[in-house]
Coordinates of N, CA and C and ligand atoms in Angstrom, one line a residue:
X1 N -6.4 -16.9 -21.8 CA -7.0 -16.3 -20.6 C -7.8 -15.0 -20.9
X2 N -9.0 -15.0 -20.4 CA -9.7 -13.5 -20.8 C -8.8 -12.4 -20.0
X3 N -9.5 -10.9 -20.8 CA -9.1 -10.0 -20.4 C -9.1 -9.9 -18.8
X4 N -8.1 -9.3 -18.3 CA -8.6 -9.0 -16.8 C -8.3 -7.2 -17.0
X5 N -8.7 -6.5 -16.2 CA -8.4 -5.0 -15.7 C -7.8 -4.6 -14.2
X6 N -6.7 -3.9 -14.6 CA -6.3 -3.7 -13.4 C -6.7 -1.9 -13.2
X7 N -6.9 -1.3 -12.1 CA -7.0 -0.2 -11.8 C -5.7 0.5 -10.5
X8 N -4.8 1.2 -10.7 CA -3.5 1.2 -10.5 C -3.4 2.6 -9.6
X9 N -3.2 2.3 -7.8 CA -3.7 3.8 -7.4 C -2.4 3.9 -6.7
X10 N -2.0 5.0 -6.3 CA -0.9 5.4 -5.9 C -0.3 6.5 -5.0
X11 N 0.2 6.2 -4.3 CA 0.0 8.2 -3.8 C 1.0 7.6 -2.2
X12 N 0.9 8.8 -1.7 CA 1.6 8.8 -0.2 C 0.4 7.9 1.0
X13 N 1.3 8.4 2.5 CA 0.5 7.1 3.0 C -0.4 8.4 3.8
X14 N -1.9 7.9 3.6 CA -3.1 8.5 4.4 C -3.7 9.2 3.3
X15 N -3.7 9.3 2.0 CA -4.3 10.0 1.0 C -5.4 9.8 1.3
X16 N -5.6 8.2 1.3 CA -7.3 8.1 0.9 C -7.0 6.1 0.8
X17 N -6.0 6.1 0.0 CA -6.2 5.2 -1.0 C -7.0 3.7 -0.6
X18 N -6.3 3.2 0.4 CA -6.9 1.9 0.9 C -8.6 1.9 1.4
X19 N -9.2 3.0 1.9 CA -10.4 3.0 2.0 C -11.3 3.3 1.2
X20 N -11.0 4.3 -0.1 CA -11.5 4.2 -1.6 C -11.4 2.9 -2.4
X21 N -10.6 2.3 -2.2 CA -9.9 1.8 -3.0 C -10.9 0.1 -2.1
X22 N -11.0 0.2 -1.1 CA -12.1 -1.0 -0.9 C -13.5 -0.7 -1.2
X23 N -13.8 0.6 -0.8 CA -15.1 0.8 -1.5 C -15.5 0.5 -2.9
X24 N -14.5 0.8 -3.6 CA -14.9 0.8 -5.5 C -14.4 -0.9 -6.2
X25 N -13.4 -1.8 -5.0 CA -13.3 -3.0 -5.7 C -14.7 -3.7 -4.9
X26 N -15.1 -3.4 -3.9 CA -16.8 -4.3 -3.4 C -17.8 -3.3 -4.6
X27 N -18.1 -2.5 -4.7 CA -18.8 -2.1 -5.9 C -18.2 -2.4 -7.3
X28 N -17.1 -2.9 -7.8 CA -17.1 -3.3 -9.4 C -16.9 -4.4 -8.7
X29 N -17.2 -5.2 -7.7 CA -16.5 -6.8 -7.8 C -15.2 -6.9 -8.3
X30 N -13.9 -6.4 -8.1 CA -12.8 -6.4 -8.2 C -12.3 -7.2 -7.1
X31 N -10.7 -7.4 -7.1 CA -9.9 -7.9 -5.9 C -8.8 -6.6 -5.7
X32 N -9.1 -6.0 -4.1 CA -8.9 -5.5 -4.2 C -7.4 -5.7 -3.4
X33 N -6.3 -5.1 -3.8 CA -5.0 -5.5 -3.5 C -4.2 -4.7 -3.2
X34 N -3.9 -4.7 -1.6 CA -2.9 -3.5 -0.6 C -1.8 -4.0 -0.7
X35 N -0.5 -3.2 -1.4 CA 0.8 -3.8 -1.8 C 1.3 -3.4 -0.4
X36 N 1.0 -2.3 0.5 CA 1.5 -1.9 1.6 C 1.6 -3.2 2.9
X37 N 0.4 -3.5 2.6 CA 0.0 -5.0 3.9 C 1.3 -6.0 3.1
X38 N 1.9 -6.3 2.1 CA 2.9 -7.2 1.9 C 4.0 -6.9 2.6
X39 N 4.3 -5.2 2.0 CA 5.6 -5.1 3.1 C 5.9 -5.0 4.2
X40 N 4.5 -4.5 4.8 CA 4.3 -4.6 6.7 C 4.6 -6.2 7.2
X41 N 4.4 -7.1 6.2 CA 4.6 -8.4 6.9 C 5.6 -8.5 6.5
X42 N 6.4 -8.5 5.9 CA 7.8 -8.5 5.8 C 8.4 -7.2 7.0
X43 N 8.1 -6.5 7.1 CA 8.8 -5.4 8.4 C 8.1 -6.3 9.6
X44 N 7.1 -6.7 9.5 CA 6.8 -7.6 11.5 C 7.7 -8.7 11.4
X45 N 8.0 -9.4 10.3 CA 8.6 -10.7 10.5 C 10.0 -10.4 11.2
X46 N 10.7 -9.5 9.8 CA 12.3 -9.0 10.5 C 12.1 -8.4 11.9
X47 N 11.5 -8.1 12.5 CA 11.2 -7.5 13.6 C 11.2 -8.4 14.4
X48 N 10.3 -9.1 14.7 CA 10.2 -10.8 15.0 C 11.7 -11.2 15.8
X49 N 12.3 -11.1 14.1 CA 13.3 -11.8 15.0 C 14.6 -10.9 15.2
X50 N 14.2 -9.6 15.7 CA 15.2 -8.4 15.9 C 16.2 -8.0 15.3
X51 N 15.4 -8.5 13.8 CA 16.1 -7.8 12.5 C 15.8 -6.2 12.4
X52 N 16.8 -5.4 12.0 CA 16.6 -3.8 12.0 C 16.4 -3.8 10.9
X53 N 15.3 -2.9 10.4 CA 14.9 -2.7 9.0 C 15.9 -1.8 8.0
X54 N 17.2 -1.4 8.8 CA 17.9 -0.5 8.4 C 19.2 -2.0 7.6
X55 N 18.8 -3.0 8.5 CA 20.2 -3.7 8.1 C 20.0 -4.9 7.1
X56 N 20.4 -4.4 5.9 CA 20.7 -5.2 4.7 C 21.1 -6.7 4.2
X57 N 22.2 -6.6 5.5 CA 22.7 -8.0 5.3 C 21.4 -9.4 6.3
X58 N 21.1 -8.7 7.2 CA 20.2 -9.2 7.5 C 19.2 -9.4 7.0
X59 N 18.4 -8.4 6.3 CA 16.8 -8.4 5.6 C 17.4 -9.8 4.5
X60 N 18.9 -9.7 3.8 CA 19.0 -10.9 2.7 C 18.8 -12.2 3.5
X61 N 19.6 -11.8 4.9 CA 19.8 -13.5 5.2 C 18.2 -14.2 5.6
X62 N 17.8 -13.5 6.2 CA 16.1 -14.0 6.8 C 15.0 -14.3 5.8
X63 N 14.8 -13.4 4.1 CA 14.1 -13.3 3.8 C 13.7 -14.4 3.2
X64 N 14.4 -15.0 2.6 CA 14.1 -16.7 2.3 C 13.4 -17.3 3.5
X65 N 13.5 -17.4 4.7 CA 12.6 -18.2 5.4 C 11.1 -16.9 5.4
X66 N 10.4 -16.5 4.6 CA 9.5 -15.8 5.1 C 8.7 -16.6 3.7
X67 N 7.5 -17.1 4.1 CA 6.8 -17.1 3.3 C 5.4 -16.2 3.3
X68 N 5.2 -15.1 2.6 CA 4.0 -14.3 2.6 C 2.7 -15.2 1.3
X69 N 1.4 -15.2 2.5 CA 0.6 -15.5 1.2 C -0.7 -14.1 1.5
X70 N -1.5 -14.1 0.0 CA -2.4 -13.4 0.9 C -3.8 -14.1 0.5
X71 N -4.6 -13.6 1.3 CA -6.2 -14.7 1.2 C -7.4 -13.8 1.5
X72 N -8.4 -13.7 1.1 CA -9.5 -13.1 1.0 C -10.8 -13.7 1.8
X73 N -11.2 -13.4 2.4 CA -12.3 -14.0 3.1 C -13.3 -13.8 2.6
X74 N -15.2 -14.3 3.0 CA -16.2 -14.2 2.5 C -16.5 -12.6 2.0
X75 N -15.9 -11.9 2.8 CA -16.6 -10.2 2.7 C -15.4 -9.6 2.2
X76 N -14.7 -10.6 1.3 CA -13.4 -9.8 0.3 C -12.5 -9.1 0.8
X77 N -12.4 -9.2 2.3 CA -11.2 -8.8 3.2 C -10.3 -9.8 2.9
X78 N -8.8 -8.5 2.6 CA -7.8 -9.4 2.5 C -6.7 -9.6 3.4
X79 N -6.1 -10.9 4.4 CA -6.1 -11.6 5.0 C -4.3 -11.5 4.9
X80 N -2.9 -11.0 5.0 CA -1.9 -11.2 5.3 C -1.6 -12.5 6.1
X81 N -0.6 -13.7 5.9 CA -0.3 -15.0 6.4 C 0.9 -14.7 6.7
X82 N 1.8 -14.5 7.5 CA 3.7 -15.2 7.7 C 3.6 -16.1 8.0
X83 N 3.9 -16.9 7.3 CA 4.5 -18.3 7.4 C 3.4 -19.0 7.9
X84 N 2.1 -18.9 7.5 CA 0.9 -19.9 7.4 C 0.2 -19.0 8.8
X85 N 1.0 -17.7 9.4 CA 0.1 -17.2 10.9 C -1.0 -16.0 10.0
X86 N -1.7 -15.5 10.4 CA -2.4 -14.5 10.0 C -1.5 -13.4 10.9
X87 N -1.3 -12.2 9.8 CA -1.4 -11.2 11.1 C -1.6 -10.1 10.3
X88 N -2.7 -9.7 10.0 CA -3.6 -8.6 9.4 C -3.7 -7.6 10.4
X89 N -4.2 -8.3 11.4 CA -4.0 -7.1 12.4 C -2.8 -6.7 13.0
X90 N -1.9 -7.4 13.3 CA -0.5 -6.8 13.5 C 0.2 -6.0 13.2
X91 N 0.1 -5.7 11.8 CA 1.2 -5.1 10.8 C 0.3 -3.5 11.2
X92 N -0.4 -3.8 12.0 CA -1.0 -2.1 11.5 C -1.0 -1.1 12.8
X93 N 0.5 -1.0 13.0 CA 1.1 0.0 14.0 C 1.8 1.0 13.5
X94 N 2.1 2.1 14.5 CA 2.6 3.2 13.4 C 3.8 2.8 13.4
X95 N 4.8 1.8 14.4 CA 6.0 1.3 14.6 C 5.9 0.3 13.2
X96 N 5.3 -0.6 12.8 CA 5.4 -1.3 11.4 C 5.1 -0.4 10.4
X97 N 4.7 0.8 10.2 CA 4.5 1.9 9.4 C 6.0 2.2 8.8
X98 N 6.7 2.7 9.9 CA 8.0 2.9 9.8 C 8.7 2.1 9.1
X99 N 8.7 1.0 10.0 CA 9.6 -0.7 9.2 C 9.0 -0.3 8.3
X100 N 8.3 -0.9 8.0 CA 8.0 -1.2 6.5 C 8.4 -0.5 5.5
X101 N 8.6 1.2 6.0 CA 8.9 2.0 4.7 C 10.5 1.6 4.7
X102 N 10.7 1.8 5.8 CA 12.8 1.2 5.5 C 13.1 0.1 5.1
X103 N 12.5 -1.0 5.6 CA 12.2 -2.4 4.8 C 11.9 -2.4 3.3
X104 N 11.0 -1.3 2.9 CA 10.9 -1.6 1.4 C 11.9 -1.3 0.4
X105 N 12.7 0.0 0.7 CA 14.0 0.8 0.1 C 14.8 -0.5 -0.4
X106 N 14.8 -1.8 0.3 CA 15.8 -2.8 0.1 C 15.5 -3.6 -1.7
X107 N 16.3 -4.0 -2.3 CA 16.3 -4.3 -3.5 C 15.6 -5.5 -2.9
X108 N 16.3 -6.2 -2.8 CA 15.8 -7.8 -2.5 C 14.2 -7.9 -2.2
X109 N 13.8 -7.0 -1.0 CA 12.1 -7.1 -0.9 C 11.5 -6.5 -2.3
X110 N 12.1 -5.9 -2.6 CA 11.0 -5.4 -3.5 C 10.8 -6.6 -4.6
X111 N 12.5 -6.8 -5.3 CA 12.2 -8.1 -6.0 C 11.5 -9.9 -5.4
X112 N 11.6 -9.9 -4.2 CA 10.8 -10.8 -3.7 C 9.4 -10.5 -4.1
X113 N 8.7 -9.9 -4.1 CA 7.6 -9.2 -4.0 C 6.6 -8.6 -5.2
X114 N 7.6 -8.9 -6.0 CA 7.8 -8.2 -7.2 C 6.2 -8.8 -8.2
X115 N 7.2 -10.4 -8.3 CA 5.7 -11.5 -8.5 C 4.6 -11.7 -8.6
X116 N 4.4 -11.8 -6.8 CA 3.2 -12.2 -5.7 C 2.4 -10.9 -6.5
X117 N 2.8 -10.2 -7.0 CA 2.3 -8.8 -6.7 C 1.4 -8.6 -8.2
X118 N 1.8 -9.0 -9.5 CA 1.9 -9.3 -10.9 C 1.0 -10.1 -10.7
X119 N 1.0 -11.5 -9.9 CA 0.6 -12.6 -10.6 C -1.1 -12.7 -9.9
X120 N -1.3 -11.8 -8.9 CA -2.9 -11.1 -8.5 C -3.3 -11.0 -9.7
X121 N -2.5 -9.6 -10.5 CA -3.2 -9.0 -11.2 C -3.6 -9.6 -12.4
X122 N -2.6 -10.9 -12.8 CA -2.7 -11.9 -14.0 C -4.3 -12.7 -13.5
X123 N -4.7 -13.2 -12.6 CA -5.4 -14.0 -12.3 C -6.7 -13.0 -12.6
X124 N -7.0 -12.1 -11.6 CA -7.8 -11.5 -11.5 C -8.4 -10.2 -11.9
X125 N -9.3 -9.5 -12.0 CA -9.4 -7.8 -11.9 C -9.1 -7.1 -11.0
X126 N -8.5 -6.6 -10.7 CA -7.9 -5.9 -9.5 C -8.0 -3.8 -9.1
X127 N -8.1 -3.6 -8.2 CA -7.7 -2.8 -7.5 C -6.5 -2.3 -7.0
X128 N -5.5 -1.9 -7.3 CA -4.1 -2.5 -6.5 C -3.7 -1.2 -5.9
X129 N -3.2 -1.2 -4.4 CA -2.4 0.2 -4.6 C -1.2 0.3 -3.8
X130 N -0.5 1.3 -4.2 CA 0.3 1.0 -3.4 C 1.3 2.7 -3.6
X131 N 3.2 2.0 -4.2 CA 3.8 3.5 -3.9 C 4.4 3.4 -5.7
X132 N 4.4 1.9 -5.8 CA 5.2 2.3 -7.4 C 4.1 1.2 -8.5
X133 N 2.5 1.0 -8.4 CA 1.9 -0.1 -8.8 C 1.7 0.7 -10.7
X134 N 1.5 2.2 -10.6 CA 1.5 2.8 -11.9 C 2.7 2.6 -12.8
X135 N 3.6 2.5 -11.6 CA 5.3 2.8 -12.0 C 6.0 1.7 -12.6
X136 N 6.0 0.6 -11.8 CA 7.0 -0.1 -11.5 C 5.8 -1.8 -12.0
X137 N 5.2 -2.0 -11.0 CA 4.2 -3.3 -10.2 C 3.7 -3.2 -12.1
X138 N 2.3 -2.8 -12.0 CA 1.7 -2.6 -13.4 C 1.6 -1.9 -14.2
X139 N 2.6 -1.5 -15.1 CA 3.2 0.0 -15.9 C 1.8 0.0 -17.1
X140 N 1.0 -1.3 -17.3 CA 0.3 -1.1 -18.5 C -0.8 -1.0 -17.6
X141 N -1.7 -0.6 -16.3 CA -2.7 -1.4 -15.8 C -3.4 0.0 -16.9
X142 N -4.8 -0.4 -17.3 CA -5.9 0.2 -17.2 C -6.1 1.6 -17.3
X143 N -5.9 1.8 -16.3 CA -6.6 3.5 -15.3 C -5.3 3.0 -14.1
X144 N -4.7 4.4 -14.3 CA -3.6 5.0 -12.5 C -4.1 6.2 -12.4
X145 N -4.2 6.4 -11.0 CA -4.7 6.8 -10.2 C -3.6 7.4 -9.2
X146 N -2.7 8.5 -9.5 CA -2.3 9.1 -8.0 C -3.7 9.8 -7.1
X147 N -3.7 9.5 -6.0 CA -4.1 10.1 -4.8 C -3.2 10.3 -4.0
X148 N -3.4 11.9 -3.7 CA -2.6 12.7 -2.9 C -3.4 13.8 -1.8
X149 N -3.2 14.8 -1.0 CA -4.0 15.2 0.0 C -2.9 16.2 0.8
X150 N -3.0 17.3 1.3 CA -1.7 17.7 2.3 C -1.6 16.5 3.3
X151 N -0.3 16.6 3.6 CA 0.2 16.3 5.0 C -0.1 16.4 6.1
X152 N -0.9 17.5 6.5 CA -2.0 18.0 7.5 C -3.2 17.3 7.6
X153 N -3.7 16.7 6.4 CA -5.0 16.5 6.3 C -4.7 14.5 6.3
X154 N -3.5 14.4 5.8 CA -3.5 12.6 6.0 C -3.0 12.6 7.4
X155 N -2.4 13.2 8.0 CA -2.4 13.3 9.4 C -3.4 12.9 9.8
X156 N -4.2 14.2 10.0 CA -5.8 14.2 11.2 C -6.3 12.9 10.5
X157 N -6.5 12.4 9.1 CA -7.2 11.7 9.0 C -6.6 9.8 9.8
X158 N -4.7 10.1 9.7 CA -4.7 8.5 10.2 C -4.8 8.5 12.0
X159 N -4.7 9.7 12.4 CA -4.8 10.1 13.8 C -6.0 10.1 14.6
X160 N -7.1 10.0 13.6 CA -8.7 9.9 13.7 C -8.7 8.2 13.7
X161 N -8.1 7.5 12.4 CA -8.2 6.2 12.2 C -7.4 5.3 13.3
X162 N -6.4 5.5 13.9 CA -5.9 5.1 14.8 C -6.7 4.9 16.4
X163 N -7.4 5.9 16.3 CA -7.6 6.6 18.1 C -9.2 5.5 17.6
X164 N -9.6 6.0 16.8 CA -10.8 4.8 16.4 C -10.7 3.0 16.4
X165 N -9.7 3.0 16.3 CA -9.2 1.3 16.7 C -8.4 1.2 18.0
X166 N -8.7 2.1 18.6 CA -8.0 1.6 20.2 C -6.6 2.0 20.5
X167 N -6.3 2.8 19.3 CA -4.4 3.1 19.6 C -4.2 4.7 20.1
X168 N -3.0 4.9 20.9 CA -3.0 6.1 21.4 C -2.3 6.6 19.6
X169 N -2.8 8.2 19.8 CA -1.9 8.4 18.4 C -2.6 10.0 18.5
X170 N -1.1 11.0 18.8 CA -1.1 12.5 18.9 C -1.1 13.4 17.6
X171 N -1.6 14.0 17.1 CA -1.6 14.3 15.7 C -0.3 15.3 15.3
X172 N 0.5 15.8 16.6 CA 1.6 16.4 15.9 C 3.0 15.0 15.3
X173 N 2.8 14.4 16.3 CA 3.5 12.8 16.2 C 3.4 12.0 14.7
X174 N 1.8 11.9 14.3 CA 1.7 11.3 13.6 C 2.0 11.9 12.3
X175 N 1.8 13.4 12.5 CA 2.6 14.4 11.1 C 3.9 13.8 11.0
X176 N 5.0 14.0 11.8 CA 6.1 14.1 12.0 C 6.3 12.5 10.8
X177 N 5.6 11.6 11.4 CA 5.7 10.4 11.2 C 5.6 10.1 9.7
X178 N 4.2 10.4 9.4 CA 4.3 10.7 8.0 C 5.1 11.4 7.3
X179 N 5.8 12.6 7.5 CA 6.3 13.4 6.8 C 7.7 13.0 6.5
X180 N 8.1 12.0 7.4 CA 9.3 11.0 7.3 C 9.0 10.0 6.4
X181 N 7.9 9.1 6.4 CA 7.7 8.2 5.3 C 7.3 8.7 4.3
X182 N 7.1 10.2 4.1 CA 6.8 10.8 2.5 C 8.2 10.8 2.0
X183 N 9.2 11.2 2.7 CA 10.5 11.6 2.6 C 10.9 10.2 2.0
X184 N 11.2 9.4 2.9 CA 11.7 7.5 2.9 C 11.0 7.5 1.3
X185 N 9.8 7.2 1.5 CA 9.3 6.7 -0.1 C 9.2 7.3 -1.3
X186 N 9.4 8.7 -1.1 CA 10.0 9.4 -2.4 C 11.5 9.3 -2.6
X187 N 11.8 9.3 -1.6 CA 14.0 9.7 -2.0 C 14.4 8.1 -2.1
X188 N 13.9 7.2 -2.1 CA 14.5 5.7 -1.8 C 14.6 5.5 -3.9
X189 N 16.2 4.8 -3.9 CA 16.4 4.5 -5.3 C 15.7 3.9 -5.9
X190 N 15.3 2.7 -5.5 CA 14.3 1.8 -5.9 C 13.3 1.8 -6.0
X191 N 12.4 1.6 -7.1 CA 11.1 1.9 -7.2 C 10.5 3.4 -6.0
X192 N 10.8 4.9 -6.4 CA 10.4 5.5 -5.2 C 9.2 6.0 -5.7
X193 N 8.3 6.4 -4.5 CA 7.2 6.9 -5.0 C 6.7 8.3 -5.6
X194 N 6.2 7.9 -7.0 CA 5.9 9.0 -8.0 C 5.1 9.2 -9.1
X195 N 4.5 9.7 -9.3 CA 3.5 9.7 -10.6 C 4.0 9.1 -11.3
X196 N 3.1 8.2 -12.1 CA 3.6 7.6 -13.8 C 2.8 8.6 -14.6
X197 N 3.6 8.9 -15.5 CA 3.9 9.8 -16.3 C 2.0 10.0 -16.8
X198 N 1.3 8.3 -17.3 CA 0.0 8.7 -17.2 C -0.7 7.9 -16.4
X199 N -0.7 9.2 -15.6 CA -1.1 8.4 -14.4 C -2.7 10.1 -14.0
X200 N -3.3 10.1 -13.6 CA -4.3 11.1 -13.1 C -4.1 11.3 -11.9
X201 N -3.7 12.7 -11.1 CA -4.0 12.7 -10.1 C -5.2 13.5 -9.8
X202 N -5.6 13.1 -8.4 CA -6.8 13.8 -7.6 C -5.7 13.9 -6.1
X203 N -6.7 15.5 -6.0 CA -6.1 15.5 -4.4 C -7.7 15.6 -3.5
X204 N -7.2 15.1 -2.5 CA -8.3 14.5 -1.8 C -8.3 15.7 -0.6
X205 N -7.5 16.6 -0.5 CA -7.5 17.0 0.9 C -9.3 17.8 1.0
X206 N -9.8 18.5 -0.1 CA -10.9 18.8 0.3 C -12.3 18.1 -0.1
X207 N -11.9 17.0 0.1 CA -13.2 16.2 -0.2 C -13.5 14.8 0.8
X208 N -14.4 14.6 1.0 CA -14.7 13.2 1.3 C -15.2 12.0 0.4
X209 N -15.0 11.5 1.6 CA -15.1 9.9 0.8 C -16.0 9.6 -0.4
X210 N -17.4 9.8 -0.1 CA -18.1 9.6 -1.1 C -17.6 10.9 -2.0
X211 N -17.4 12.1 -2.0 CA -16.9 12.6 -3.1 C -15.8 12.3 -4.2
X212 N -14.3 11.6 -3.0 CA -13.5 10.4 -3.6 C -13.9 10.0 -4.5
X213 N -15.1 8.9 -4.0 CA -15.2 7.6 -5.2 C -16.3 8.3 -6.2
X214 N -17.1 9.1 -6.3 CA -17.8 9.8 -7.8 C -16.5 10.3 -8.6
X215 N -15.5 11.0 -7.7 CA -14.8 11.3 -9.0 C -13.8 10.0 -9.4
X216 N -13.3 9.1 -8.6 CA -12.5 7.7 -8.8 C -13.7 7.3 -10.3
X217 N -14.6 6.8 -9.8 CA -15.5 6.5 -10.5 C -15.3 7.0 -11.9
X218 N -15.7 8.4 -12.4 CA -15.7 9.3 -13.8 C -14.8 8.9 -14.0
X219 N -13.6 9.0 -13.6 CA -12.2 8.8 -14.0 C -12.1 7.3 -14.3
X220 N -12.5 6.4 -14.2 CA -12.4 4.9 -14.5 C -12.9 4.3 -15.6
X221 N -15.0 5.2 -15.3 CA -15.4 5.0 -16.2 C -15.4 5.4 -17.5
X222 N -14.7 6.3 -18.2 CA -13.7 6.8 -19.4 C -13.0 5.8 -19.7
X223 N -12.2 4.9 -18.9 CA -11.7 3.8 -19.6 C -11.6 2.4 -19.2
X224 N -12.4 2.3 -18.8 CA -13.1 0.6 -18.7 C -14.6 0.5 -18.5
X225 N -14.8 -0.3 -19.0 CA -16.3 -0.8 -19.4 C -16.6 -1.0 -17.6
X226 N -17.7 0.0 -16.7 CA -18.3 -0.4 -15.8 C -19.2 -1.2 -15.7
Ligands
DC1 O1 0.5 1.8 2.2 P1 1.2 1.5 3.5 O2 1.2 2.7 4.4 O3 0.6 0.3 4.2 O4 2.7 1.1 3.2 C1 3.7 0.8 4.1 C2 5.0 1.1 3.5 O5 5.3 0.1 2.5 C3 5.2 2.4 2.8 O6 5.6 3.5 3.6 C4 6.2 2.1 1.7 C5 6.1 0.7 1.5 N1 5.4 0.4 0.2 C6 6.1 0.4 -0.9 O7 7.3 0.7 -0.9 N2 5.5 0.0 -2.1 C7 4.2 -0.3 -2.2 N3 3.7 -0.6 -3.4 C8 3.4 -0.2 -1.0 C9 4.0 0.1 0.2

């Protein structure tokens, strides 16, 4: 099988990452791959069926009936399935924000997940991001990438992104919110979220986007052939 390249980004939630991170896989022609949209459909499903993301014995008993696939459409949007339904757009409440981060802490999702998640990056060139893809997912990818930003600033920025897609969303709320799922996904035993040792960070809080991806860019292009 020829080489593939994976590029391995990482960081808290609202850094940057998913919207850099589609920018630079449609410019290198990559696939680009949100490990966060796996777990949100695993937090809508248990939710579904008024599973608490806090309860264990439950996330085991259900998780066998969940089949996640994911699928990419013409314009390289990728496409979340439960159990053959689409729901890309579902998963993306600040209430599934939460699930998801308590839902992931569980062994069993992660190892579910674990695969699906690996066998992208075997097929393809990828983009991948997520909380442990440097760490844990692809310890050898390429180029890792922490992106990070204050808490104030991934705030306004998912509080901006929210109110822009039709959702009510207060910026002191949405701090709060985040600063709970920084908490959840750093302190959680299992794969928690953290730099790999070589891993590069960039903080994004004073930059924008296109400044993002020139420096994503430099930083890539040092070690893979653009
Ligand atoms: O990136 P996101 O905000 O969509 O992720 C939602 C939650 O999923 C996040 O708070 C923690 C979990 N997650 C994880 O544990 N590991 C990943 N690789 C990606 C997400």
């Amino acid at each position: 099988m020829a080489k593939t390249y994976a590029i391995a980004i990482d960081g808290p939630a609202g850094a940057g990452k998913s919207t850099i991170a589609k920018r630079l896989a449609a410019e290198l022609g990559y696939y680009y791959v949100d490990t966060g949209a796996i777990y949100r459909t695993v937090a809508y499903f248990l939710d579904l069926l008024g599973v608490s993301p806090k309860d264990v014995d439950g996330v085991e008993r259900y998780i066998d009936e969940l089949t996640i696939e994911i699928e990419y459409d013409a314009e390289g949007k990728q496409h979340m399935l439960m159990n053959g339904m689409d729901v890309t757009g579902e998963i993306r409440t600040q209430d599934i924000s939460q699930k998801a981060s308590l839902v992931s802490a569980h062994a069993v999702v992660r190892e579910v997940l674990l695969d699906m998640q690996r066998d992208v990056a075997k097929a393809h060139n990828v983009i991948m991001d997520g909380r442990d893809i440097g760490t844990v997912v692809l310890p050898k990818a390429d180029v890792k990438i922490f992106l990070t930003a204050s808490a104030e600033v991934r705030a306004k920025r998912r509080t901006d992104e929210l109110i822009a897609k039709g959702q009510k969303a207060e910026f002191d709320v949405v701090l709060k919110e985040i600063q709970q799922r920084d908490y959840q996904d750093t302190h959680r035993e299992i794969a928690p979220l953290k730099m790999a040792r070589d891993s590069i960070k960039l903080d994004t809080s004073e930059l924008d986007i296109e400044g993002v991806v020139a420096a994503m860019k430099k930083i890539i292009g040092e070690k893979i052939p653009l």
